[in-house]
PDB file of C-alpha atoms in Angstrom:
ATOM      1  CA  MET A   1      -2.990   1.065 -16.847  1.00  0.00           C
ATOM      2  CA  PHE A   2      -6.436   2.959 -14.999  1.00  0.00           C
ATOM      3  CA  GLU A   3      -5.525   1.014 -11.080  1.00  0.00           C
ATOM      4  CA  ASN A   4      -2.130   3.205 -11.370  1.00  0.00           C
ATOM      5  CA  LEU A   5      -4.643   6.466 -12.794  1.00  0.00           C
ATOM      6  CA  VAL A   6      -6.496   5.313  -9.285  1.00  0.00           C
ATOM      7  CA  VAL A   7      -3.337   4.935  -6.509  1.00  0.00           C
ATOM      8  CA  TYR A   8      -1.569   7.572  -7.968  1.00  0.00           C
ATOM      9  CA  PHE A   9      -4.469  10.241  -8.337  1.00  0.00           C
ATOM     10  CA  GLY A  10      -4.611   9.719  -4.784  1.00  0.00           C
ATOM     11  CA  TYR A  11      -0.967  10.633  -3.908  1.00  0.00           C
ATOM     12  CA  LEU A  12      -1.429  13.222  -6.247  1.00  0.00           C
ATOM     13  CA  LEU A  13      -4.817  14.919  -3.193  1.00  0.00           C
ATOM     14  CA  LEU A  14      -2.231  13.717  -0.685  1.00  0.00           C
ATOM     15  CA  ILE A  15       0.682  16.406  -1.248  1.00  0.00           C
ATOM     16  CA  SER A  16      -1.457  18.546  -2.102  1.00  0.00           C
ATOM     17  CA  ASN A  17      -4.041  18.205   1.093  1.00  0.00           C
ATOM     18  CA  ILE A  18      -0.424  18.722   3.128  1.00  0.00           C
ATOM     19  CA  CYS A  19       0.531  21.240   1.319  1.00  0.00           C
ATOM     20  CA  LEU A  20      -2.876  22.937   1.499  1.00  0.00           C
ATOM     21  CA  PHE A  21      -2.576  22.245   5.015  1.00  0.00           C
ATOM     22  CA  SER A  22       1.268  24.000   5.625  1.00  0.00           C
ATOM     23  CA  LEU A  23       0.054  27.690   3.825  1.00  0.00           C
ATOM     24  CA  LYS A  24      -2.731  27.115   7.991  1.00  0.00           C
ATOM     25  CA  ILE A  25      -0.276  25.023   9.447  1.00  0.00           C
ATOM     26  CA  SER A  26       1.179  29.006  12.088  1.00  0.00           C
ATOM     27  CA  LYS A  27      -3.197  29.269  12.526  1.00  0.00           C
ATOM     28  CA  LEU A  28      -3.956  25.110  12.503  1.00  0.00           C
ATOM     29  CA  LYS A  29      -5.732  24.321  16.461  1.00  0.00           C
ATOM     30  CA  THR A  30      -3.741  22.121  17.144  1.00  0.00           C
ATOM     31  CA  VAL A  31      -5.416  18.510  16.411  1.00  0.00           C
ATOM     32  CA  TYR A  32      -4.565  20.109  13.047  1.00  0.00           C
ATOM     33  CA  LYS A  33      -1.160  20.444  13.146  1.00  0.00           C
ATOM     34  CA  ILE A  34      -1.594  16.504  15.159  1.00  0.00           C
ATOM     35  CA  PHE A  35      -3.340  15.190  11.478  1.00  0.00           C
ATOM     36  CA  TYR A  36      -0.984  16.919   9.697  1.00  0.00           C
ATOM     37  CA  ALA A  37       2.188  15.087  10.913  1.00  0.00           C
ATOM     38  CA  TYR A  38      -0.081  12.194   9.862  1.00  0.00           C
ATOM     39  CA  LEU A  39      -1.110  13.212   5.977  1.00  0.00           C
ATOM     40  CA  LEU A  40       3.473  13.565   5.934  1.00  0.00           C
ATOM     41  CA  LEU A  41       3.287   9.675   7.349  1.00  0.00           C
ATOM     42  CA  THR A  42       0.924   8.426   5.182  1.00  0.00           C
ATOM     43  CA  PHE A  43       2.723  10.192   2.372  1.00  0.00           C
ATOM     44  CA  ILE A  44       6.519   9.560   4.102  1.00  0.00           C
ATOM     45  CA  ILE A  45       5.934   5.564   3.557  1.00  0.00           C
ATOM     46  CA  GLN A  46       4.215   5.584   0.455  1.00  0.00           C
ATOM     47  CA  LEU A  47       6.906   6.843  -0.990  1.00  0.00           C
ATOM     48  CA  SER A  48       9.352   4.232   0.508  1.00  0.00           C
ATOM     49  CA  THR A  49       6.806   1.915  -0.908  1.00  0.00           C
ATOM     50  CA  GLU A  50       7.106   3.262  -4.056  1.00  0.00           C
ATOM     51  CA  ILE A  51      10.428   2.956  -4.638  1.00  0.00           C
ATOM     52  CA  LEU A  52      11.132  -0.232  -2.967  1.00  0.00           C
ATOM     53  CA  PHE A  53       8.212  -1.873  -5.346  1.00  0.00           C
ATOM     54  CA  LEU A  54      10.133   0.246  -7.791  1.00  0.00           C
ATOM     55  CA  ASN A  55      13.257  -1.581  -6.917  1.00  0.00           C
ATOM     56  CA  GLY A  56      12.469  -4.981  -6.688  1.00  0.00           C
ATOM     57  CA  LYS A  57      12.206  -5.278  -2.752  1.00  0.00           C
ATOM     58  CA  ASN A  58      10.065  -6.354  -0.127  1.00  0.00           C
ATOM     59  CA  ASN A  59       8.762  -2.891   1.516  1.00  0.00           C
ATOM     60  CA  LEU A  60       5.792  -4.632   3.573  1.00  0.00           C
ATOM     61  CA  PHE A  61       7.911  -4.249   6.677  1.00  0.00           C
ATOM     62  CA  LEU A  62       5.955  -0.496   5.757  1.00  0.00           C
ATOM     63  CA  SER A  63       2.010  -1.278   6.012  1.00  0.00           C
ATOM     64  CA  HIS A  64       3.402  -1.973  10.427  1.00  0.00           C
ATOM     65  CA  PHE A  65       4.739   1.717  10.080  1.00  0.00           C
ATOM     66  CA  TYR A  66       1.539   2.992   8.365  1.00  0.00           C
ATOM     67  CA  LEU A  67      -1.150   1.179  10.655  1.00  0.00           C
ATOM     68  CA  VAL A  68      -0.104   2.301  14.159  1.00  0.00           C
ATOM     69  CA  GLY A  69       1.347   5.347  12.907  1.00  0.00           C
ATOM     70  CA  GLN A  70      -1.757   5.719  11.917  1.00  0.00           C
ATOM     71  CA  PHE A  71      -3.928   4.477  15.200  1.00  0.00           C
ATOM     72  CA  VAL A  72      -1.684   7.056  17.379  1.00  0.00           C
ATOM     73  CA  LEU A  73      -1.685   9.939  15.067  1.00  0.00           C
ATOM     74  CA  LEU A  74      -5.317   9.150  15.489  1.00  0.00           C
ATOM     75  CA  SER A  75      -6.566   8.861  18.169  1.00  0.00           C
ATOM     76  CA  LEU A  76      -4.356  11.358  19.242  1.00  0.00           C
ATOM     77  CA  CYS A  77      -6.575  13.402  17.497  1.00  0.00           C
ATOM     78  CA  TYR A  78      -9.867  11.675  18.615  1.00  0.00           C
ATOM     79  CA  LYS A  79      -8.562  12.117  22.241  1.00  0.00           C
ATOM     80  CA  MET A  80      -8.280  16.508  21.641  1.00  0.00           C
ATOM     81  CA  LEU A  81     -11.832  15.753  19.742  1.00  0.00           C
ATOM     82  CA  PHE A  82     -13.498  13.932  23.342  1.00  0.00           C
ATOM     83  CA  ILE A  83     -15.091  16.697  25.304  1.00  0.00           C
ATOM     84  CA  ARG A  84     -15.167  14.816  29.112  1.00  0.00           C
ATOM     85  CA  LYS A  85     -12.718  13.951  30.873  1.00  0.00           C
ATOM     86  CA  ARG A  86     -14.294  10.117  31.094  1.00  0.00           C
ATOM     87  CA  LEU A  87     -13.874   9.915  27.164  1.00  0.00           C
ATOM     88  CA  LYS A  88      -9.877  11.239  26.999  1.00  0.00           C
ATOM     89  CA  GLN A  89      -9.324   8.762  30.170  1.00  0.00           C
ATOM     90  CA  TRP A  90     -10.841   5.431  28.297  1.00  0.00           C
ATOM     91  CA  VAL A  91      -9.610   6.261  24.652  1.00  0.00           C
ATOM     92  CA  PHE A  92      -5.819   6.567  25.967  1.00  0.00           C
ATOM     93  CA  TRP A  93      -6.051   3.419  28.086  1.00  0.00           C
ATOM     94  CA  THR A  94      -7.118   1.627  24.539  1.00  0.00           C
ATOM     95  CA  THR A  95      -4.760   3.030  22.513  1.00  0.00           C
ATOM     96  CA  LEU A  96      -2.021   1.986  25.499  1.00  0.00           C
ATOM     97  CA  LEU A  97      -3.990  -1.102  25.821  1.00  0.00           C
ATOM     98  CA  VAL A  98      -3.191  -2.093  22.769  1.00  0.00           C
ATOM     99  CA  LEU A  99      -0.433  -0.906  21.459  1.00  0.00           C
ATOM    100  CA  ILE A 100       0.789  -3.289  24.200  1.00  0.00           C
ATOM    101  CA  ILE A 101      -0.877  -5.663  22.269  1.00  0.00           C
ATOM    102  CA  LEU A 102       0.605  -5.134  19.639  1.00  0.00           C
ATOM    103  CA  PHE A 103       4.598  -4.818  21.467  1.00  0.00           C
ATOM    104  CA  ILE A 104       4.273  -8.024  23.040  1.00  0.00           C
ATOM    105  CA  GLN A 105       2.791  -9.898  19.624  1.00  0.00           C
ATOM    106  CA  TYR A 106       5.067  -8.824  17.916  1.00  0.00           C
ATOM    107  CA  ILE A 107       7.747  -9.660  20.635  1.00  0.00           C
ATOM    108  CA  LEU A 108       6.468 -13.536  21.090  1.00  0.00           C
ATOM    109  CA  ASN A 109       6.091 -13.937  17.514  1.00  0.00           C
ATOM    110  CA  PRO A 110       9.078 -11.991  15.462  1.00  0.00           C
ATOM    111  CA  GLU A 111       7.786 -13.513  11.990  1.00  0.00           C
ATOM    112  CA  LEU A 112       4.334 -11.515  11.870  1.00  0.00           C
ATOM    113  CA  PHE A 113       6.766  -8.474  11.191  1.00  0.00           C
ATOM    114  CA  LYS A 114       6.944 -10.272   6.953  1.00  0.00           C
ATOM    115  CA  VAL A 115       3.400 -10.746   7.007  1.00  0.00           C
ATOM    116  CA  PHE A 116       0.338  -9.105   7.529  1.00  0.00           C
ATOM    117  CA  ASN A 117      -0.555  -8.827  10.599  1.00  0.00           C
ATOM    118  CA  LEU A 118      -4.683  -9.956  11.131  1.00  0.00           C
ATOM    119  CA  THR A 119      -4.956  -8.399  14.261  1.00  0.00           C
ATOM    120  CA  GLU A 120      -2.900  -6.021  14.331  1.00  0.00           C
ATOM    121  CA  VAL A 121      -5.307  -4.653  11.188  1.00  0.00           C
ATOM    122  CA  LEU A 122      -8.542  -5.843  12.760  1.00  0.00           C
ATOM    123  CA  ILE A 123      -7.807  -4.286  16.662  1.00  0.00           C
ATOM    124  CA  THR A 124      -6.202  -1.199  15.177  1.00  0.00           C
ATOM    125  CA  ALA A 125      -9.149  -0.748  13.050  1.00  0.00           C
ATOM    126  CA  LEU A 126     -11.925  -2.018  15.140  1.00  0.00           C
ATOM    127  CA  VAL A 127     -10.369   0.764  18.051  1.00  0.00           C
ATOM    128  CA  LEU A 128      -9.882   3.910  15.824  1.00  0.00           C
ATOM    129  CA  THR A 129     -14.016   3.192  14.280  1.00  0.00           C
ATOM    130  CA  THR A 130     -14.842   3.145  17.470  1.00  0.00           C
ATOM    131  CA  TYR A 131     -13.905   6.393  18.978  1.00  0.00           C
ATOM    132  CA  ALA A 132     -15.530   7.376  15.462  1.00  0.00           C
ATOM    133  CA  ILE A 133     -18.684   7.383  15.875  1.00  0.00           C
ATOM    134  CA  LEU A 134     -18.596   7.163  18.763  1.00  0.00           C
ATOM    135  CA  PHE A 135     -17.141  11.324  17.994  1.00  0.00           C
ATOM    136  CA  LEU A 136     -20.517  11.028  14.886  1.00  0.00           C
ATOM    137  CA  PHE A 137     -23.128  10.636  17.625  1.00  0.00           C
ATOM    138  CA  ARG A 138     -21.333  13.686  19.407  1.00  0.00           C
ATOM    139  CA  SER A 139     -21.423  15.783  16.477  1.00  0.00           C
ATOM    140  CA  LEU A 140     -24.646  15.251  15.527  1.00  0.00           C
ATOM    141  CA  ASP A 141     -26.378  18.433  18.188  1.00  0.00           C
ATOM    142  CA  SER A 142     -24.119  20.567  16.154  1.00  0.00           C
ATOM    143  CA  SER A 143     -21.568  21.817  13.122  1.00  0.00           C
ATOM    144  CA  THR A 144     -18.173  21.045  14.348  1.00  0.00           C
ATOM    145  CA  GLU A 145     -14.651  20.888  13.257  1.00  0.00           C
ATOM    146  CA  PHE A 146     -13.103  17.498  12.750  1.00  0.00           C
ATOM    147  CA  ILE A 147     -16.761  16.661  11.104  1.00  0.00           C
ATOM    148  CA  TYR A 148     -15.808  16.085   7.413  1.00  0.00           C
ATOM    149  CA  ILE A 149     -12.514  14.327   8.339  1.00  0.00           C
ATOM    150  CA  ASN A 150     -14.171  11.908  10.883  1.00  0.00           C
ATOM    151  CA  ILE A 151     -16.912  10.812   8.081  1.00  0.00           C
ATOM    152  CA  GLY A 152     -13.921  10.228   6.153  1.00  0.00           C
ATOM    153  CA  THR A 153     -12.124   7.889   8.294  1.00  0.00           C
ATOM    154  CA  LEU A 154     -14.633   5.883   8.766  1.00  0.00           C
ATOM    155  CA  ILE A 155     -15.671   5.090   5.957  1.00  0.00           C
ATOM    156  CA  TYR A 156     -11.734   5.282   4.932  1.00  0.00           C
ATOM    157  CA  ILE A 157     -10.535   2.563   7.801  1.00  0.00           C
ATOM    158  CA  LEU A 158     -13.819   0.454   8.109  1.00  0.00           C
ATOM    159  CA  CYS A 159     -13.384  -0.413   3.388  1.00  0.00           C
ATOM    160  CA  SER A 160      -9.435  -0.414   3.949  1.00  0.00           C
ATOM    161  CA  ALA A 161      -9.233  -2.883   6.616  1.00  0.00           C
ATOM    162  CA  LEU A 162     -10.993  -5.465   5.017  1.00  0.00           C
ATOM    163  CA  ILE A 163      -8.760  -5.187   2.087  1.00  0.00           C
ATOM    164  CA  PHE A 164      -5.226  -5.228   4.415  1.00  0.00           C
ATOM    165  CA  ALA A 165      -7.248  -8.609   6.734  1.00  0.00           C
ATOM    166  CA  SER A 166      -7.573 -10.583   3.601  1.00  0.00           C
ATOM    167  CA  GLY A 167      -3.310  -9.397   2.173  1.00  0.00           C
ATOM    168  CA  ASN A 168      -2.098 -12.518   3.182  1.00  0.00           C
ATOM    169  CA  LEU A 169      -4.355 -14.238   1.131  1.00  0.00           C
ATOM    170  CA  MET A 170      -3.911 -11.767  -1.799  1.00  0.00           C
ATOM    171  CA  THR A 171      -0.715 -13.819  -3.222  1.00  0.00           C
ATOM    172  CA  GLU A 172      -3.333 -17.549  -4.539  1.00  0.00           C
ATOM    173  CA  LEU A 173      -6.261 -14.731  -6.379  1.00  0.00           C
ATOM    174  CA  ASP A 174      -6.746 -14.593  -9.080  1.00  0.00           C
ATOM    175  CA  PRO A 175      -4.750 -11.029 -10.567  1.00  0.00           C
ATOM    176  CA  MET A 176      -8.214  -9.791 -11.813  1.00  0.00           C
ATOM    177  CA  VAL A 177      -9.663  -9.759  -8.431  1.00  0.00           C
ATOM    178  CA  ASN A 178      -6.413  -8.404  -7.430  1.00  0.00           C
ATOM    179  CA  LYS A 179      -6.874  -5.701  -9.339  1.00  0.00           C
ATOM    180  CA  VAL A 180     -10.206  -5.086  -8.519  1.00  0.00           C
ATOM    181  CA  VAL A 181      -9.989  -5.059  -4.302  1.00  0.00           C
ATOM    182  CA  TRP A 182      -6.354  -1.794  -4.709  1.00  0.00           C
ATOM    183  CA  VAL A 183      -8.776  -0.259  -7.256  1.00  0.00           C
ATOM    184  CA  VAL A 184     -11.529  -0.107  -4.657  1.00  0.00           C
ATOM    185  CA  ASN A 185      -9.401   1.197  -1.984  1.00  0.00           C
ATOM    186  CA  GLY A 186      -8.006   3.769  -3.668  1.00  0.00           C
ATOM    187  CA  VAL A 187     -10.945   4.651  -5.080  1.00  0.00           C
ATOM    188  CA  LEU A 188     -11.387   5.005  -1.470  1.00  0.00           C
ATOM    189  CA  TYR A 189      -8.481   6.314  -0.462  1.00  0.00           C
ATOM    190  CA  ILE A 190      -9.280   9.249  -3.030  1.00  0.00           C
ATOM    191  CA  ILE A 191     -13.232   9.524  -1.151  1.00  0.00           C
ATOM    192  CA  PHE A 192     -11.120  10.285   1.942  1.00  0.00           C
ATOM    193  CA  GLN A 193      -9.230  12.606   0.621  1.00  0.00           C
ATOM    194  CA  ILE A 194     -11.511  14.371  -0.906  1.00  0.00           C
ATOM    195  CA  PHE A 195     -13.647  14.558   2.932  1.00  0.00           C
ATOM    196  CA  ILE A 196     -10.195  16.057   3.859  1.00  0.00           C
ATOM    197  CA  PHE A 197      -9.851  19.239   2.040  1.00  0.00           C
ATOM    198  CA  ILE A 198     -13.882  19.880   3.009  1.00  0.00           C
ATOM    199  CA  GLU A 199     -12.688  20.128   5.761  1.00  0.00           C
ATOM    200  CA  TRP A 200      -9.619  21.925   5.370  1.00  0.00           C
ATOM    201  CA  ARG A 201     -12.055  23.713   3.145  1.00  0.00           C
ATOM    202  CA  LYS A 202     -14.965  24.568   5.705  1.00  0.00           C
ATOM    203  CA  ASN A 203     -13.331  24.462   8.629  1.00  0.00           C
ATOM    204  CA  CYS A 204      -9.486  25.325   9.081  1.00  0.00           C
TER     205      CYS A 204
END
């Protein structure tokens, strides 16, 4: 089916980017090594999700590892990319605060682990989007590293957050609507991976 082709093409691009970054891993700057770790984490979670799905087991809990892992690793990237000390400190304390909020939320309500956590989706997406926009403004004056990844991140996270946020409603929607939504998410992911490739080609 078309939606499967979109999803697996996205996986193929992810694996290709991991291989490309692996070729230069020893020469990569630290920020790109952290991003490489993010790509590896994404691959591991997607592979685990696929295996559980094919075996008829619930894989929803993996979305939390993906969202939090993505949030932590990309936040580390932006902390390194910002030059001003105040911005670095702001990223550190904001990231820490979000993690504390999510930790307390799961302690108070463990049942959230079984569903899409709307707070987790929106707060991590909002913070990462803020980082990305600030970095984009900083990059307007001159060509800089991470710019293509940043643009891809901004597009993908903004749009996919809306899809993840509506995850708990998916079972109530028409199956055809579900397919369209996930195809859109798959296309956005492909665009994200293309921006990552451009970054590798130009700046790594």
